[in-house]
Amino acid sequence: MKGCILITGASSGFGAACAERFYKEGWRIVLIARRLERMKALTADFEDKSRIYITQADIRDLKATEKALGDVPDAFSGVEVLVNNAGLALGLGPAHEQAVEDWETMIDTNIKGLLYCTRLLLPGMVERKKGHIVNIGSIAGDWPYPGGNVYGATKAFVKQFSRNLRTDLLGTPVRVTNIEPGMAETEFSLVRHKGDSVKASRTYEGLKPLTGADIAEIVHWTVNLPAHVNINSVEAMPVSQAWDMLAVHRDEENPI
Ligand code: NDP
Ligand code: 8X3
């Protein structure tokens, strides 16, 4: 039998796609997010219910997350793969106009929530001498863009934390991978634009964005490589996305 994988943010987007992919491959799946009904709907057609465990938790809340993970039934204990996927961007305005509460939500979810899940599951992986932490970072953690201020900084944290984890775990068989996707069509932009579906869909107009299934494919590949192979990071963009040149502000009359 295949192992057990725990996926955070499994109610939508990449997390839901990973749940589908790993279930189909015969894994036991543990799904966590706040929207319980969405995870139930996602798995409604999955025949082998004995391989599915769904739990509701807000990963910003350490105690709630600890309880949710502590309540995972024995049949799902010994999680081999943790996909730290839950996360979000809020807003796309310049730093001097952004809401501090939105910054806090991103920091609490993308950084602290990811740390809580890692800290709760990693000791078991080290003890059992088997495990893989797959973090979902972003190209925003590498490449600056206007409005990416705190979101990008949270993903830069994920990148460096992933590398530091690798150094801490040297001498154990536990693997760590940071996957850094570019534009992917999920609910990400809807959340970033606070429910404005027009702005959200404009993000993907005239191009073929990545999909949740693309990211699930990459996660699946990194997890299924031979146990001695550690993919440190993967940066993946749609073909229609690339880096731009450095920006220069020009004002002939009032150069700054
Ligand atoms: P979605 O909005 O579709 O999914 C985000 C998931 O995170 C949802 O399942 C949501 O579940 C969950 N989540 C958010 N906050 C919390 C919380 N406090 N506690 C538990 N779960 C939470 O977006 P994506 O699938 O695109 O995003 C997944 C990850 O990929 C994020 O980390 C994002 O930053 C990253 N990413 C996305 C890219 C893109 O272009 N789409 C590109 C690069 C990286 P619920 O609301 O039910 O709690
Ligand atoms: C999401 C990708 O480019 O919208 O992390 O920041 S991007």
Tab-separated table of C-alpha atoms and ligand atoms in Angstrom:
chain	number	residue	atom	x	y	z
A	1	MET	CA	0.000	0.000	0.000
A	2	LYS	CA	1.081	3.581	-0.730
A	3	GLY	CA	1.821	5.949	2.154
A	4	CYS	CA	-0.112	8.720	3.866
A	5	ILE	CA	0.004	12.338	2.681
A	6	LEU	CA	-1.326	15.369	4.552
A	7	ILE	CA	-2.317	18.337	2.427
A	8	THR	CA	-3.125	21.756	3.871
A	9	GLY	CA	-5.450	24.039	1.912
A	10	ALA	CA	-7.138	21.050	0.296
A	11	SER	CA	-10.494	22.761	-0.251
A	12	SER	CA	-9.425	24.462	-3.472
A	13	GLY	CA	-6.763	24.964	-6.144
A	14	PHE	CA	-3.421	23.185	-5.798
A	15	GLY	CA	-4.398	21.434	-2.565
A	16	ALA	CA	-7.575	19.981	-4.056
A	17	ALA	CA	-5.668	18.897	-7.179
A	18	CYS	CA	-3.007	17.201	-5.030
A	19	ALA	CA	-5.745	15.422	-3.061
A	20	GLU	CA	-7.241	14.073	-6.290
A	21	ARG	CA	-3.897	13.061	-7.730
A	22	PHE	CA	-2.555	11.266	-4.669
A	23	TYR	CA	-5.882	9.559	-3.948
A	24	LYS	CA	-5.936	8.227	-7.525
A	25	GLU	CA	-2.396	6.929	-7.046
A	26	GLY	CA	-3.506	4.878	-4.051
A	27	TRP	CA	-2.339	7.093	-1.178
A	28	ARG	CA	-4.175	7.669	2.082
A	29	ILE	CA	-5.014	11.364	2.147
A	30	VAL	CA	-5.491	13.699	5.102
A	31	LEU	CA	-7.052	16.986	4.033
A	32	ILE	CA	-7.078	20.200	6.044
A	33	ALA	CA	-8.703	23.573	5.374
A	34	ARG	CA	-11.358	25.798	6.890
A	35	ARG	CA	-14.111	24.953	4.357
A	36	LEU	CA	-15.141	21.449	5.396
A	37	GLU	CA	-18.022	21.235	2.911
A	38	ARG	CA	-15.709	21.940	-0.005
A	39	MET	CA	-13.437	19.062	0.977
A	40	LYS	CA	-16.441	16.766	1.414
A	41	ALA	CA	-17.709	17.725	-2.062
A	42	LEU	CA	-14.253	17.193	-3.559
A	43	THR	CA	-14.028	13.667	-2.203
A	44	ALA	CA	-17.710	12.723	-2.605
A	45	ASP	CA	-16.966	10.547	-5.651
A	46	PHE	CA	-13.801	8.982	-4.253
A	47	GLU	CA	-14.845	5.375	-3.746
A	48	ASP	CA	-12.459	4.168	-1.058
A	49	LYS	CA	-13.502	6.280	1.907
A	50	SER	CA	-11.134	4.313	4.139
A	51	ARG	CA	-8.271	6.233	2.507
A	52	ILE	CA	-9.709	9.714	3.150
A	53	TYR	CA	-9.667	11.753	6.340
A	54	ILE	CA	-10.920	15.314	6.278
A	55	THR	CA	-10.446	17.788	9.082
A	56	GLN	CA	-11.315	21.417	9.537
A	57	ALA	CA	-8.721	23.798	10.917
A	58	ASP	CA	-7.500	27.326	10.544
A	59	ILE	CA	-3.753	26.826	10.397
A	60	ARG	CA	-3.187	30.299	11.877
A	61	ASP	CA	-4.426	28.865	15.152
A	62	LEU	CA	-1.719	26.672	16.682
A	63	LYS	CA	-3.967	25.048	19.290
A	64	ALA	CA	-6.710	24.246	16.737
A	65	THR	CA	-4.153	22.852	14.309
A	66	GLU	CA	-2.513	20.807	17.048
A	67	LYS	CA	-5.909	19.372	17.994
A	68	ALA	CA	-6.887	18.648	14.383
A	69	LEU	CA	-3.626	16.811	13.748
A	70	GLY	CA	-3.776	15.092	17.126
A	71	ASP	CA	-7.247	13.755	16.313
A	72	VAL	CA	-6.134	12.108	13.062
A	73	PRO	CA	-7.141	8.413	13.405
A	74	ASP	CA	-4.526	5.699	13.750
A	75	ALA	CA	-5.163	4.475	10.217
A	76	PHE	CA	-3.705	7.778	9.026
A	77	SER	CA	-0.868	8.112	11.535
A	78	GLY	CA	2.678	8.082	10.303
A	79	VAL	CA	2.228	10.818	7.716
A	80	GLU	CA	5.017	10.462	5.157
A	81	VAL	CA	4.425	13.578	3.105
A	82	LEU	CA	3.292	16.993	4.289
A	83	VAL	CA	2.255	19.399	1.554
A	84	ASN	CA	2.362	22.858	3.119
A	85	ASN	CA	0.083	24.413	0.551
A	86	ALA	CA	-2.468	26.559	2.423
A	87	GLY	CA	-1.773	30.202	1.771
A	88	LEU	CA	-2.945	33.377	0.179
A	89	ALA	CA	-2.194	36.826	-1.162
A	90	LEU	CA	-4.341	39.793	-0.171
A	91	GLY	CA	-4.242	42.977	-2.215
A	92	LEU	CA	-1.996	44.179	-4.987
A	93	GLY	CA	-1.479	47.779	-3.962
A	94	PRO	CA	1.753	49.549	-3.044
A	95	ALA	CA	3.053	49.033	0.504
A	96	HIS	CA	2.145	52.535	1.628
A	97	GLU	CA	-1.501	51.844	0.847
A	98	GLN	CA	-1.883	48.233	1.948
A	99	ALA	CA	-3.970	47.241	4.973
A	100	VAL	CA	-1.836	46.089	7.881
A	101	GLU	CA	-4.471	43.465	8.746
A	102	ASP	CA	-3.983	41.902	5.310
A	103	TRP	CA	-0.244	41.758	5.912
A	104	GLU	CA	-0.882	40.065	9.230
A	105	THR	CA	-3.209	37.506	7.652
A	106	MET	CA	-0.590	36.620	5.023
A	107	ILE	CA	2.182	36.376	7.595
A	108	ASP	CA	0.023	34.332	9.983
A	109	THR	CA	-1.025	31.898	7.235
A	110	ASN	CA	1.885	31.658	4.796
A	111	ILE	CA	4.615	31.774	7.432
A	112	LYS	CA	3.276	30.898	10.872
A	113	GLY	CA	0.687	28.350	9.723
A	114	LEU	CA	3.286	26.608	7.589
A	115	LEU	CA	5.663	26.569	10.563
A	116	TYR	CA	3.027	25.135	12.907
A	117	CYS	CA	2.198	22.251	10.550
A	118	THR	CA	5.863	21.538	9.961
A	119	ARG	CA	6.759	21.602	13.645
A	120	LEU	CA	3.837	19.309	14.522
A	121	LEU	CA	4.623	16.641	11.910
A	122	LEU	CA	8.389	16.770	11.517
A	123	PRO	CA	9.395	15.016	14.773
A	124	GLY	CA	7.428	11.917	13.728
A	125	MET	CA	9.096	11.894	10.326
A	126	VAL	CA	12.561	12.114	11.882
A	127	GLU	CA	11.699	9.412	14.409
A	128	ARG	CA	10.289	7.062	11.775
A	129	LYS	CA	13.186	7.850	9.439
A	130	LYS	CA	10.795	8.615	6.621
A	131	GLY	CA	9.277	11.843	5.427
A	132	HIS	CA	9.024	14.624	2.922
A	133	ILE	CA	8.020	18.237	3.482
A	134	VAL	CA	6.781	19.842	0.270
A	135	ASN	CA	6.357	23.579	0.674
A	136	ILE	CA	4.413	25.622	-1.837
A	137	GLY	CA	6.398	28.799	-2.245
A	138	SER	CA	6.058	31.101	-5.232
A	139	ILE	CA	8.029	32.884	-7.906
A	140	ALA	CA	6.993	35.929	-5.835
A	141	GLY	CA	9.561	34.773	-3.261
A	142	ASP	CA	12.317	35.234	-5.820
A	143	TRP	CA	11.214	37.991	-8.157
A	144	PRO	CA	9.839	41.335	-6.983
A	145	TYR	CA	6.808	42.889	-8.666
A	146	PRO	CA	4.676	45.934	-7.851
A	147	GLY	CA	2.148	45.053	-5.164
A	148	GLY	CA	3.918	41.850	-4.210
A	149	ASN	CA	5.411	43.471	-1.099
A	150	VAL	CA	4.440	41.297	1.887
A	151	TYR	CA	3.103	38.337	-0.094
A	152	GLY	CA	6.441	37.951	-1.896
A	153	ALA	CA	8.284	38.380	1.395
A	154	THR	CA	6.298	35.527	2.979
A	155	LYS	CA	7.276	33.274	0.077
A	156	ALA	CA	10.928	34.357	0.392
A	157	PHE	CA	10.619	33.129	3.971
A	158	VAL	CA	9.289	29.807	2.712
A	159	LYS	CA	12.243	29.499	0.340
A	160	GLN	CA	14.882	30.153	2.991
A	161	PHE	CA	13.102	28.093	5.635
A	162	SER	CA	13.012	25.173	3.181
A	163	ARG	CA	16.763	25.447	2.625
A	164	ASN	CA	17.471	25.760	6.339
A	165	LEU	CA	15.294	22.722	7.020
A	166	ARG	CA	17.438	20.768	4.570
A	167	THR	CA	20.532	21.644	6.556
A	168	ASP	CA	18.891	20.747	9.867
A	169	LEU	CA	17.730	17.432	8.444
A	170	LEU	CA	21.044	16.426	6.940
A	171	GLY	CA	21.817	12.987	8.335
A	172	THR	CA	18.145	12.005	8.312
A	173	PRO	CA	16.265	10.591	5.301
A	174	VAL	CA	13.637	13.364	5.504
A	175	ARG	CA	13.371	15.340	2.274
A	176	VAL	CA	12.395	18.976	1.753
A	177	THR	CA	11.225	20.593	-1.464
A	178	ASN	CA	10.124	24.128	-2.230
A	179	ILE	CA	7.881	24.427	-5.272
A	180	GLU	CA	7.647	27.927	-6.716
A	181	PRO	CA	4.788	28.288	-9.196
A	182	GLY	CA	4.080	31.288	-11.366
A	183	MET	CA	0.609	32.285	-12.590
A	184	ALA	CA	-1.879	29.517	-11.962
A	185	GLU	CA	-5.640	29.760	-12.269
A	186	THR	CA	-7.224	28.750	-8.978
A	187	GLU	CA	-9.161	30.799	-6.434
A	188	PHE	CA	-5.908	32.620	-5.681
A	189	SER	CA	-6.759	35.817	-7.602
A	190	LEU	CA	-10.354	35.822	-6.381
A	191	VAL	CA	-8.999	35.819	-2.824
A	192	ARG	CA	-6.309	38.388	-3.638
A	193	HIS	CA	-8.952	40.722	-5.114
A	194	LYS	CA	-11.366	40.021	-2.252
A	195	GLY	CA	-14.098	38.369	-4.296
A	196	ASP	CA	-13.918	40.676	-7.347
A	197	SER	CA	-14.355	38.038	-10.043
A	198	VAL	CA	-13.842	40.515	-12.906
A	199	LYS	CA	-10.402	41.540	-11.642
A	200	ALA	CA	-9.596	37.924	-10.843
A	201	SER	CA	-10.415	36.578	-14.301
A	202	ARG	CA	-8.615	39.498	-15.992
A	203	THR	CA	-5.404	38.126	-14.473
A	204	TYR	CA	-5.557	35.141	-16.826
A	205	GLU	CA	-6.986	36.768	-19.946
A	206	GLY	CA	-5.178	35.968	-23.184
A	207	LEU	CA	-2.815	33.392	-21.743
A	208	LYS	CA	-2.754	29.782	-20.708
A	209	PRO	CA	-2.009	29.763	-16.967
A	210	LEU	CA	-0.756	26.822	-14.950
A	211	THR	CA	-3.461	24.644	-13.407
A	212	GLY	CA	-3.809	22.852	-10.113
A	213	ALA	CA	-3.214	19.598	-11.967
A	214	ASP	CA	0.135	20.920	-13.256
A	215	ILE	CA	1.283	21.624	-9.715
A	216	ALA	CA	-0.041	18.272	-8.457
A	217	GLU	CA	2.014	16.617	-11.196
A	218	ILE	CA	5.166	18.367	-9.963
A	219	VAL	CA	4.446	17.522	-6.317
A	220	HIS	CA	3.828	13.912	-7.297
A	221	TRP	CA	7.082	13.779	-9.267
A	222	THR	CA	9.212	15.145	-6.408
A	223	VAL	CA	7.614	12.733	-3.928
A	224	ASN	CA	7.981	9.659	-6.141
A	225	LEU	CA	11.630	10.012	-7.011
A	226	PRO	CA	13.963	7.454	-5.426
A	227	ALA	CA	14.384	8.066	-1.699
A	228	HIS	CA	17.978	9.314	-2.075
A	229	VAL	CA	16.956	12.103	-4.467
A	230	ASN	CA	15.981	15.469	-2.966
A	231	ILE	CA	14.591	18.107	-5.293
A	232	ASN	CA	15.473	21.311	-3.419
A	233	SER	CA	13.341	23.645	-5.473
A	234	VAL	CA	11.262	23.794	-8.609
A	235	GLU	CA	10.369	27.060	-10.326
A	236	ALA	CA	7.547	26.610	-12.827
A	237	MET	CA	5.826	29.238	-14.939
A	238	PRO	CA	3.355	29.085	-17.784
A	239	VAL	CA	5.137	29.447	-21.119
A	240	SER	CA	3.464	32.810	-21.537
A	241	GLN	CA	5.099	34.247	-18.410
A	242	ALA	CA	8.734	35.387	-18.045
A	243	TRP	CA	10.775	38.039	-16.230
A	244	ASP	CA	10.640	41.648	-17.323
A	245	MET	CA	13.505	44.156	-17.455
A	246	LEU	CA	14.335	46.363	-14.460
A	247	ALA	CA	11.914	49.256	-14.177
A	248	VAL	CA	13.137	52.849	-14.603
A	249	HIS	CA	11.068	55.879	-13.724
A	250	ARG	CA	11.588	58.856	-16.075
A	251	ASP	CA	10.294	62.389	-15.719
A	252	GLU	CA	12.070	64.902	-17.981
A	253	GLU	CA	10.932	67.944	-15.994
A	254	ASN	CA	11.270	66.603	-12.469
A	255	PRO	CA	13.740	63.722	-12.369
A	256	ILE	CA	13.901	62.233	-8.914
B	1	NDP	P1	-6.658	28.802	-3.573
B	1	NDP	O1	-7.188	30.084	-3.039
B	1	NDP	O2	-7.416	28.122	-4.640
B	1	NDP	O3	-6.406	27.781	-2.368
B	1	NDP	C1	-5.870	28.192	-1.135
B	1	NDP	C2	-6.141	27.147	-0.095
B	1	NDP	O4	-5.551	27.575	1.145
B	1	NDP	C3	-7.618	26.923	0.158
B	1	NDP	O5	-7.871	25.548	0.222
B	1	NDP	C4	-7.846	27.562	1.501
B	1	NDP	O6	-8.842	26.834	2.206
B	1	NDP	C5	-6.495	27.359	2.170
B	1	NDP	N1	-6.285	28.271	3.272
B	1	NDP	C6	-6.148	29.623	3.217
B	1	NDP	N2	-6.036	30.125	4.449
B	1	NDP	C7	-6.125	29.079	5.312
B	1	NDP	C8	-6.092	28.959	6.717
B	1	NDP	N3	-5.975	30.022	7.517
B	1	NDP	N4	-6.204	27.729	7.280
B	1	NDP	C9	-6.347	26.638	6.480
B	1	NDP	N5	-6.378	26.688	5.145
B	1	NDP	C10	-6.274	27.909	4.563
B	1	NDP	O7	-5.188	29.156	-4.091
B	1	NDP	P2	-4.006	28.227	-4.676
B	1	NDP	O8	-4.390	26.826	-4.756
B	1	NDP	O9	-3.525	28.902	-5.886
B	1	NDP	O10	-2.932	28.461	-3.529
B	1	NDP	C11	-2.255	27.414	-2.878
B	1	NDP	C12	-0.863	27.884	-2.521
B	1	NDP	O11	-0.163	28.147	-3.737
B	1	NDP	C13	-0.793	29.169	-1.716
B	1	NDP	O12	0.215	29.022	-0.742
B	1	NDP	C14	-0.397	30.220	-2.749
B	1	NDP	O13	0.297	31.282	-2.172
B	1	NDP	C15	0.489	29.394	-3.641
B	1	NDP	N6	0.700	29.885	-4.990
B	1	NDP	C16	-0.356	30.129	-5.844
B	1	NDP	C17	-0.093	30.564	-7.140
B	1	NDP	C18	-1.180	30.901	-8.095
B	1	NDP	O14	-0.929	31.670	-9.056
B	1	NDP	N7	-2.378	30.357	-7.943
B	1	NDP	C19	1.276	30.687	-7.644
B	1	NDP	C20	2.285	30.449	-6.657
B	1	NDP	C21	2.000	30.027	-5.413
B	1	NDP	P3	-9.995	27.474	3.112
B	1	NDP	O15	-10.295	28.840	2.588
B	1	NDP	O16	-11.116	26.499	2.965
B	1	NDP	O17	-9.426	27.495	4.489
B	2	8X3	C1	1.404	33.611	-7.008
B	2	8X3	C2	2.138	33.905	-8.263
B	2	8X3	O1	3.000	35.821	-9.680
B	2	8X3	O2	0.756	36.019	-8.761
B	2	8X3	O3	2.277	33.281	-5.996
B	2	8X3	O4	2.676	36.240	-7.323
B	2	8X3	S1	2.145	35.576	-8.503
